Short mmCIF file of C-alpha atoms and ligand atoms in Angstrom, two decimals:
data_model
loop_
_atom_site.label_atom_id
_atom_site.label_comp_id
_atom_site.label_asym_id
_atom_site.label_seq_id
_atom_site.Cartn_x
_atom_site.Cartn_y
_atom_site.Cartn_z
CA MET A 293 -98.05 1.58 92.78
CA SER A 294 -97.93 4.07 89.92
CA THR A 295 -95.78 3.83 86.82
CA VAL A 296 -93.52 6.83 86.26
CA LEU A 297 -91.69 5.71 83.15
CA GLN A 298 -92.86 3.25 80.54
CA THR A 299 -91.93 2.04 77.08
CA HIS A 300 -94.51 0.56 74.75
CA GLU A 301 -93.26 -1.96 72.19
CA LEU A 302 -90.17 0.15 71.64
CA VAL A 303 -88.07 -0.72 68.59
CA ARG A 304 -84.77 0.77 67.41
CA ARG A 305 -83.04 -0.43 64.28
CA PHE A 306 -79.61 0.55 63.04
CA GLY A 307 -79.86 -0.33 59.36
CA GLY A 308 -80.94 -3.97 59.39
CA PHE A 309 -79.76 -4.54 62.97
CA VAL A 310 -82.39 -4.57 65.71
CA ALA A 311 -80.80 -3.02 68.83
CA THR A 312 -84.13 -2.64 70.69
CA ASP A 313 -86.70 -5.32 70.02
CA HIS A 314 -90.29 -4.49 71.08
CA VAL A 315 -89.34 -3.54 74.63
CA SER A 316 -92.24 -2.83 76.98
CA LEU A 317 -90.72 -1.78 80.28
CA LYS A 318 -92.47 -0.28 83.31
CA VAL A 319 -90.61 1.61 86.02
CA GLU A 320 -92.70 2.15 89.15
CA ALA A 321 -92.59 5.22 91.37
CA GLY A 322 -89.73 5.03 93.87
CA ALA A 323 -88.25 1.97 92.18
CA ARG A 324 -84.72 0.74 92.65
CA HIS A 325 -84.69 -0.93 89.27
CA ALA A 326 -81.69 -2.44 87.50
CA LEU A 327 -81.31 -3.22 83.83
CA ILE A 328 -78.86 -6.04 83.20
CA GLY A 329 -77.74 -8.05 80.21
CA PRO A 330 -74.65 -9.12 78.29
CA ASN A 331 -72.43 -6.68 76.39
CA GLY A 332 -74.24 -5.38 73.33
CA ALA A 333 -77.69 -6.37 74.68
CA GLY A 334 -78.97 -2.87 73.98
CA LYS A 335 -78.99 -1.42 77.51
CA THR A 336 -77.38 1.92 76.65
CA THR A 337 -79.49 2.16 73.49
CA LEU A 338 -82.62 1.79 75.64
CA ILE A 339 -81.45 4.58 77.97
CA ASN A 340 -80.75 6.73 74.90
CA LEU A 341 -84.29 6.10 73.67
CA LEU A 342 -85.69 7.02 77.10
CA THR A 343 -83.81 10.32 77.27
CA GLY A 344 -84.52 11.26 73.65
CA TYR A 345 -80.87 11.13 72.61
CA LEU A 346 -82.06 8.54 70.06
CA ALA A 347 -85.46 8.39 68.36
CA PRO A 348 -87.20 5.01 68.26
CA THR A 349 -87.99 3.35 64.94
CA GLU A 350 -91.32 2.21 66.41
CA GLY A 351 -93.12 2.39 69.73
CA ARG A 352 -93.65 5.00 72.41
CA VAL A 353 -92.18 6.32 75.67
CA THR A 354 -94.40 7.74 78.41
CA LEU A 355 -93.20 9.76 81.39
CA LEU A 356 -95.67 10.34 84.24
CA GLY A 357 -98.44 9.34 81.87
CA GLU A 358 -97.42 11.82 79.17
CA ASP A 359 -96.25 10.65 75.74
CA VAL A 360 -92.73 12.06 75.39
CA THR A 361 -91.69 10.00 72.34
CA ALA A 362 -91.22 13.08 70.15
CA MET A 363 -90.00 15.36 72.95
CA ALA A 364 -86.47 16.85 72.97
CA GLN A 365 -83.99 15.80 75.64
CA TYR A 366 -84.07 19.10 77.55
CA ALA A 367 -87.88 19.02 77.67
CA ARG A 368 -87.82 15.51 79.17
CA CYS A 369 -85.21 16.71 81.66
CA ARG A 370 -87.50 19.61 82.63
CA ARG A 371 -90.20 17.05 83.32
CA GLY A 372 -87.87 15.16 85.65
CA LEU A 373 -86.19 12.53 83.47
CA VAL A 374 -82.50 13.04 84.17
CA ARG A 375 -79.41 11.04 83.26
CA THR A 376 -75.87 11.50 84.46
CA PHE A 377 -73.20 12.85 82.18
CA GLN A 378 -69.48 12.51 82.53
CA ILE A 379 -67.82 15.56 83.97
CA ASN A 380 -66.70 17.71 81.07
CA GLN A 381 -63.75 20.09 80.78
CA LEU A 382 -65.78 23.03 82.11
CA PHE A 383 -66.67 21.22 85.31
CA ALA A 384 -63.21 19.69 85.68
CA ASP A 385 -61.70 23.18 86.02
CA MET A 386 -64.31 24.42 88.52
CA THR A 387 -64.58 23.57 92.18
CA VAL A 388 -67.07 20.92 93.24
CA LEU A 389 -69.38 23.56 94.76
CA GLU A 390 -69.22 25.79 91.67
CA SER A 391 -69.98 22.85 89.39
CA VAL A 392 -73.09 21.81 91.27
CA ALA A 393 -74.19 25.46 91.74
CA LEU A 394 -73.93 25.89 87.98
CA SER A 395 -76.17 22.88 87.43
CA VAL A 396 -78.71 24.31 89.93
CA SER A 397 -78.50 27.70 88.15
CA GLU A 398 -79.21 26.01 84.88
CA ARG A 399 -82.35 24.46 86.32
CA LEU A 400 -83.39 27.81 87.80
CA ARG A 401 -82.65 29.36 84.39
CA LEU A 402 -80.11 31.72 85.94
CA GLY A 403 -77.72 30.85 83.12
CA GLY A 404 -77.24 34.44 81.97
CA SER A 405 -76.59 35.69 85.46
CA TRP A 406 -73.85 33.17 86.19
CA PHE A 407 -71.13 35.77 85.83
CA LYS A 408 -72.64 38.04 88.47
CA PRO A 409 -71.00 37.97 91.92
CA LEU A 410 -71.47 34.81 93.93
CA ALA A 411 -73.89 36.52 96.35
CA ALA A 412 -76.39 37.00 93.52
CA ARG A 413 -76.61 33.26 93.22
CA GLY A 414 -77.04 32.53 96.92
CA GLU A 415 -80.02 30.31 96.33
CA ALA A 416 -78.13 28.12 93.86
CA VAL A 417 -75.09 27.90 96.13
CA ASP A 418 -77.20 26.99 99.17
CA GLU A 419 -78.95 24.24 97.26
CA ALA A 420 -75.65 22.98 95.83
CA ALA A 421 -74.18 22.80 99.34
CA ALA A 422 -77.20 20.81 100.53
CA ILE A 423 -76.72 18.32 97.68
CA LEU A 424 -73.01 17.99 98.48
CA GLN A 425 -73.87 17.33 102.11
CA ARG A 426 -76.36 14.63 101.17
CA LEU A 427 -73.72 12.87 99.06
CA GLY A 428 -70.91 13.28 101.59
CA LEU A 429 -69.06 15.65 99.24
CA LEU A 430 -69.08 18.73 101.45
CA PRO A 431 -65.44 18.29 102.58
CA ASP A 432 -64.43 18.56 98.89
CA ALA A 433 -66.57 21.64 98.13
CA TYR A 434 -63.62 23.93 97.38
CA GLU A 435 -61.47 21.33 95.60
CA ALA A 436 -61.18 21.46 91.84
CA THR A 437 -63.34 18.67 90.47
CA ARG A 438 -60.39 17.25 88.51
CA ASN A 439 -58.41 16.67 91.74
CA LEU A 440 -60.90 14.24 93.26
CA ALA A 441 -60.50 10.46 93.20
CA TYR A 442 -62.40 8.78 90.40
CA GLY A 443 -65.13 7.39 92.66
CA ARG A 444 -65.74 10.87 94.10
CA GLN A 445 -65.92 12.30 90.58
CA ARG A 446 -68.70 9.85 89.76
CA LEU A 447 -70.50 11.14 92.87
CA ILE A 448 -70.21 14.67 91.49
CA GLU A 449 -71.91 13.48 88.32
CA ILE A 450 -74.78 12.28 90.49
CA ALA A 451 -74.77 15.64 92.31
CA LEU A 452 -75.03 17.46 88.96
CA ALA A 453 -78.02 15.28 88.06
CA LEU A 454 -79.71 15.82 91.47
CA ALA A 455 -79.41 19.56 90.89
CA GLN A 456 -81.89 19.07 88.03
CA HIS A 457 -84.51 17.77 90.53
CA PRO A 458 -84.99 14.38 88.89
CA LYS A 459 -88.17 12.40 89.34
CA VAL A 460 -86.47 9.56 87.48
CA LEU A 461 -82.69 9.19 87.52
CA LEU A 462 -81.05 7.09 84.80
CA LEU A 463 -77.58 5.77 85.58
CA ASP A 464 -75.56 3.92 82.93
CA GLU A 465 -72.84 2.00 84.76
CA PRO A 466 -72.32 4.61 87.49
CA ALA A 467 -69.37 2.65 88.93
CA ALA A 468 -67.60 1.98 85.63
CA GLY A 469 -63.86 2.39 86.11
CA VAL A 470 -64.24 2.91 89.86
CA PRO A 471 -62.08 0.65 92.05
CA THR A 472 -64.08 -2.00 93.96
CA SER A 473 -63.10 -0.35 97.24
CA GLU A 474 -64.97 2.81 96.19
CA SER A 475 -67.83 1.29 94.17
CA ARG A 476 -69.66 -0.12 97.22
CA GLU A 477 -69.69 3.28 98.86
CA LEU A 478 -70.90 4.83 95.61
CA PHE A 479 -73.77 2.34 95.41
CA ASP A 480 -74.65 2.85 99.05
CA VAL A 481 -75.01 6.58 98.37
CA ILE A 482 -77.19 5.88 95.32
CA ALA A 483 -79.34 3.43 97.31
CA GLN A 484 -79.85 6.03 100.03
CA LEU A 485 -81.23 8.72 97.73
CA PRO A 486 -84.76 9.75 98.73
CA ARG A 487 -87.58 7.58 97.40
CA ASP A 488 -89.12 10.47 95.51
CA VAL A 489 -86.25 9.91 93.09
CA THR A 490 -87.03 6.78 91.05
CA ILE A 491 -83.85 5.05 89.89
CA LEU A 492 -83.21 2.93 86.81
CA LEU A 493 -79.61 1.84 86.47
CA ILE A 494 -77.40 -0.33 84.32
CA GLU A 495 -74.67 -2.29 86.05
CA HIS A 496 -72.55 -5.31 85.15
CA ASP A 497 -71.26 -6.11 88.65
CA MET A 498 -73.80 -8.60 90.03
CA ASP A 499 -72.81 -7.99 93.65
CA LEU A 500 -73.66 -4.32 93.24
CA VAL A 501 -76.87 -5.09 91.34
CA PHE A 502 -78.14 -7.48 93.98
CA ARG A 503 -77.25 -5.07 96.81
CA PHE A 504 -79.11 -2.23 95.16
CA ALA A 505 -82.02 -3.51 93.09
CA GLU A 506 -85.53 -4.48 94.19
CA ARG A 507 -86.56 -5.09 90.60
CA ILE A 508 -84.39 -6.40 87.75
CA SER A 509 -85.06 -6.47 84.01
CA VAL A 510 -82.89 -8.71 81.86
CA LEU A 511 -82.22 -7.57 78.31
CA VAL A 512 -80.83 -10.03 75.76
CA SER A 513 -80.28 -9.26 72.06
CA GLY A 514 -82.39 -6.11 72.35
CA ALA A 515 -85.42 -7.86 73.88
CA LEU A 516 -86.60 -8.16 77.48
CA LEU A 517 -85.99 -11.75 78.57
CA LEU A 518 -87.70 -11.36 81.94
CA GLU A 519 -88.30 -9.03 84.82
CA ASP A 520 -88.58 -9.99 88.46
CA THR A 521 -87.18 -9.60 91.97
CA PRO A 522 -83.44 -10.19 92.53
CA ASP A 523 -84.10 -13.58 94.19
CA VAL A 524 -86.03 -14.91 91.21
CA ILE A 525 -83.56 -13.46 88.70
CA ALA A 526 -80.55 -14.89 90.54
CA SER A 527 -81.89 -18.43 90.46
CA HIS A 528 -83.60 -18.32 87.07
CA PRO A 529 -82.13 -20.92 84.69
CA LYS A 530 -82.53 -18.66 81.64
CA VAL A 531 -80.58 -15.88 83.32
CA ARG A 532 -77.85 -18.21 84.47
CA GLU A 533 -77.58 -19.58 80.96
CA VAL A 534 -77.69 -16.32 79.04
CA TYR A 535 -76.19 -13.78 81.38
CA LEU A 536 -74.40 -15.19 84.39
CA GLY A 537 -72.84 -17.96 82.29
CA GLU A 538 -71.33 -15.35 80.05
CA ALA A 539 -70.09 -13.29 83.00
CA HIS A 540 -67.89 -16.20 84.05
CA ASP A 541 -66.26 -16.56 80.63
N1 ATP B 869 -75.29 4.30 66.65
C1 ATP B 869 -75.23 2.98 66.40
N2 ATP B 869 -75.10 2.50 65.16
C2 ATP B 869 -75.06 1.18 64.90
N3 ATP B 869 -75.13 0.24 65.85
C3 ATP B 869 -75.23 0.64 67.13
C4 ATP B 869 -75.29 2.03 67.47
N4 ATP B 869 -75.40 2.12 68.82
C5 ATP B 869 -75.42 0.87 69.28
N5 ATP B 869 -75.31 -0.02 68.27
C6 ATP B 869 -75.30 -1.48 68.40
O1 ATP B 869 -76.42 -1.87 69.16
C7 ATP B 869 -76.08 -2.94 70.05
C8 ATP B 869 -76.42 -2.57 71.46
O2 ATP B 869 -75.48 -1.59 71.91
P1 ATP B 869 -75.56 -0.96 73.36
O3 ATP B 869 -74.46 0.00 73.48
O4 ATP B 869 -76.95 -0.47 73.59
O5 ATP B 869 -75.32 -2.24 74.27
P2 ATP B 869 -75.11 -2.34 75.85
O6 ATP B 869 -76.07 -3.36 76.34
O7 ATP B 869 -75.15 -1.00 76.46
O8 ATP B 869 -73.63 -2.97 75.94
P3 ATP B 869 -72.48 -2.74 77.04
O9 ATP B 869 -72.84 -3.63 78.20
O10 ATP B 869 -71.25 -3.22 76.37
O11 ATP B 869 -72.44 -1.29 77.40
C9 ATP B 869 -74.60 -3.25 69.83
O12 ATP B 869 -74.49 -4.34 68.93
C10 ATP B 869 -74.08 -1.98 69.19
O13 ATP B 869 -73.01 -2.24 68.34
MG1 MG B 870 -73.80 0.16 77.53
#
């Protein structure tokens, strides 16, 4: 199996505080990989280092074998490293189809031609419709994004990310704030994405993690405690002590 995304002894300090402590993480092609750990373990910080939102204090990040440590966020995105963003005001006011078509247009660098008639952007609209269909969002295509239930809005965020043609998709608590009744469906959709999209996600809900993940990395106090299959992680005494114990507090 080939590694698509890797960190090498990655360190991030905030003043004297070590938020990321010599993390060497490998994400394999096609992985369904979850990153878990207690609150404040440094999960979001690690994602921010991967995307280039934050620069590491030490260490390196490689994407498809290329060192991207000094590369800007948009350049990493162009190379296929994509994270989801919360729907902003612009998208909230647009329809679901328009929102995703805009994200496709951005990838196709049609940005300047966005205000041309819809027909001029047929390619972007066709692709957006295909993404909506894949995610079960087609019935909502002409709804304003803001009118959708929260769980459906999180699906739109995934649709916006898919429009960027990710090779690796980073999801930081994709079901946060979503009612349990909707979060299972959301995770099922994520799990059913094609295998050419490698997925690394952060999630606190252990039921969802164990349904989704084939590989789990446990982060504690900025450092990787261990990485293994869900079965091993679930029964590992260290994990029970450090992570699952805390979850029951
Ligand atoms: N910009 C920053 N400046 C200073 N400290 C920060 C900064 N960002 C994060 N931290 C600290 O780094 C630690 C890790 O934070 P991070 O958000 O990565 O944790 P997390 O594992 O994502 O937690 P949660 O599960 O609550 O989302 C925390 O102690 C946090 O306060
Ligand atoms: Mg976080």
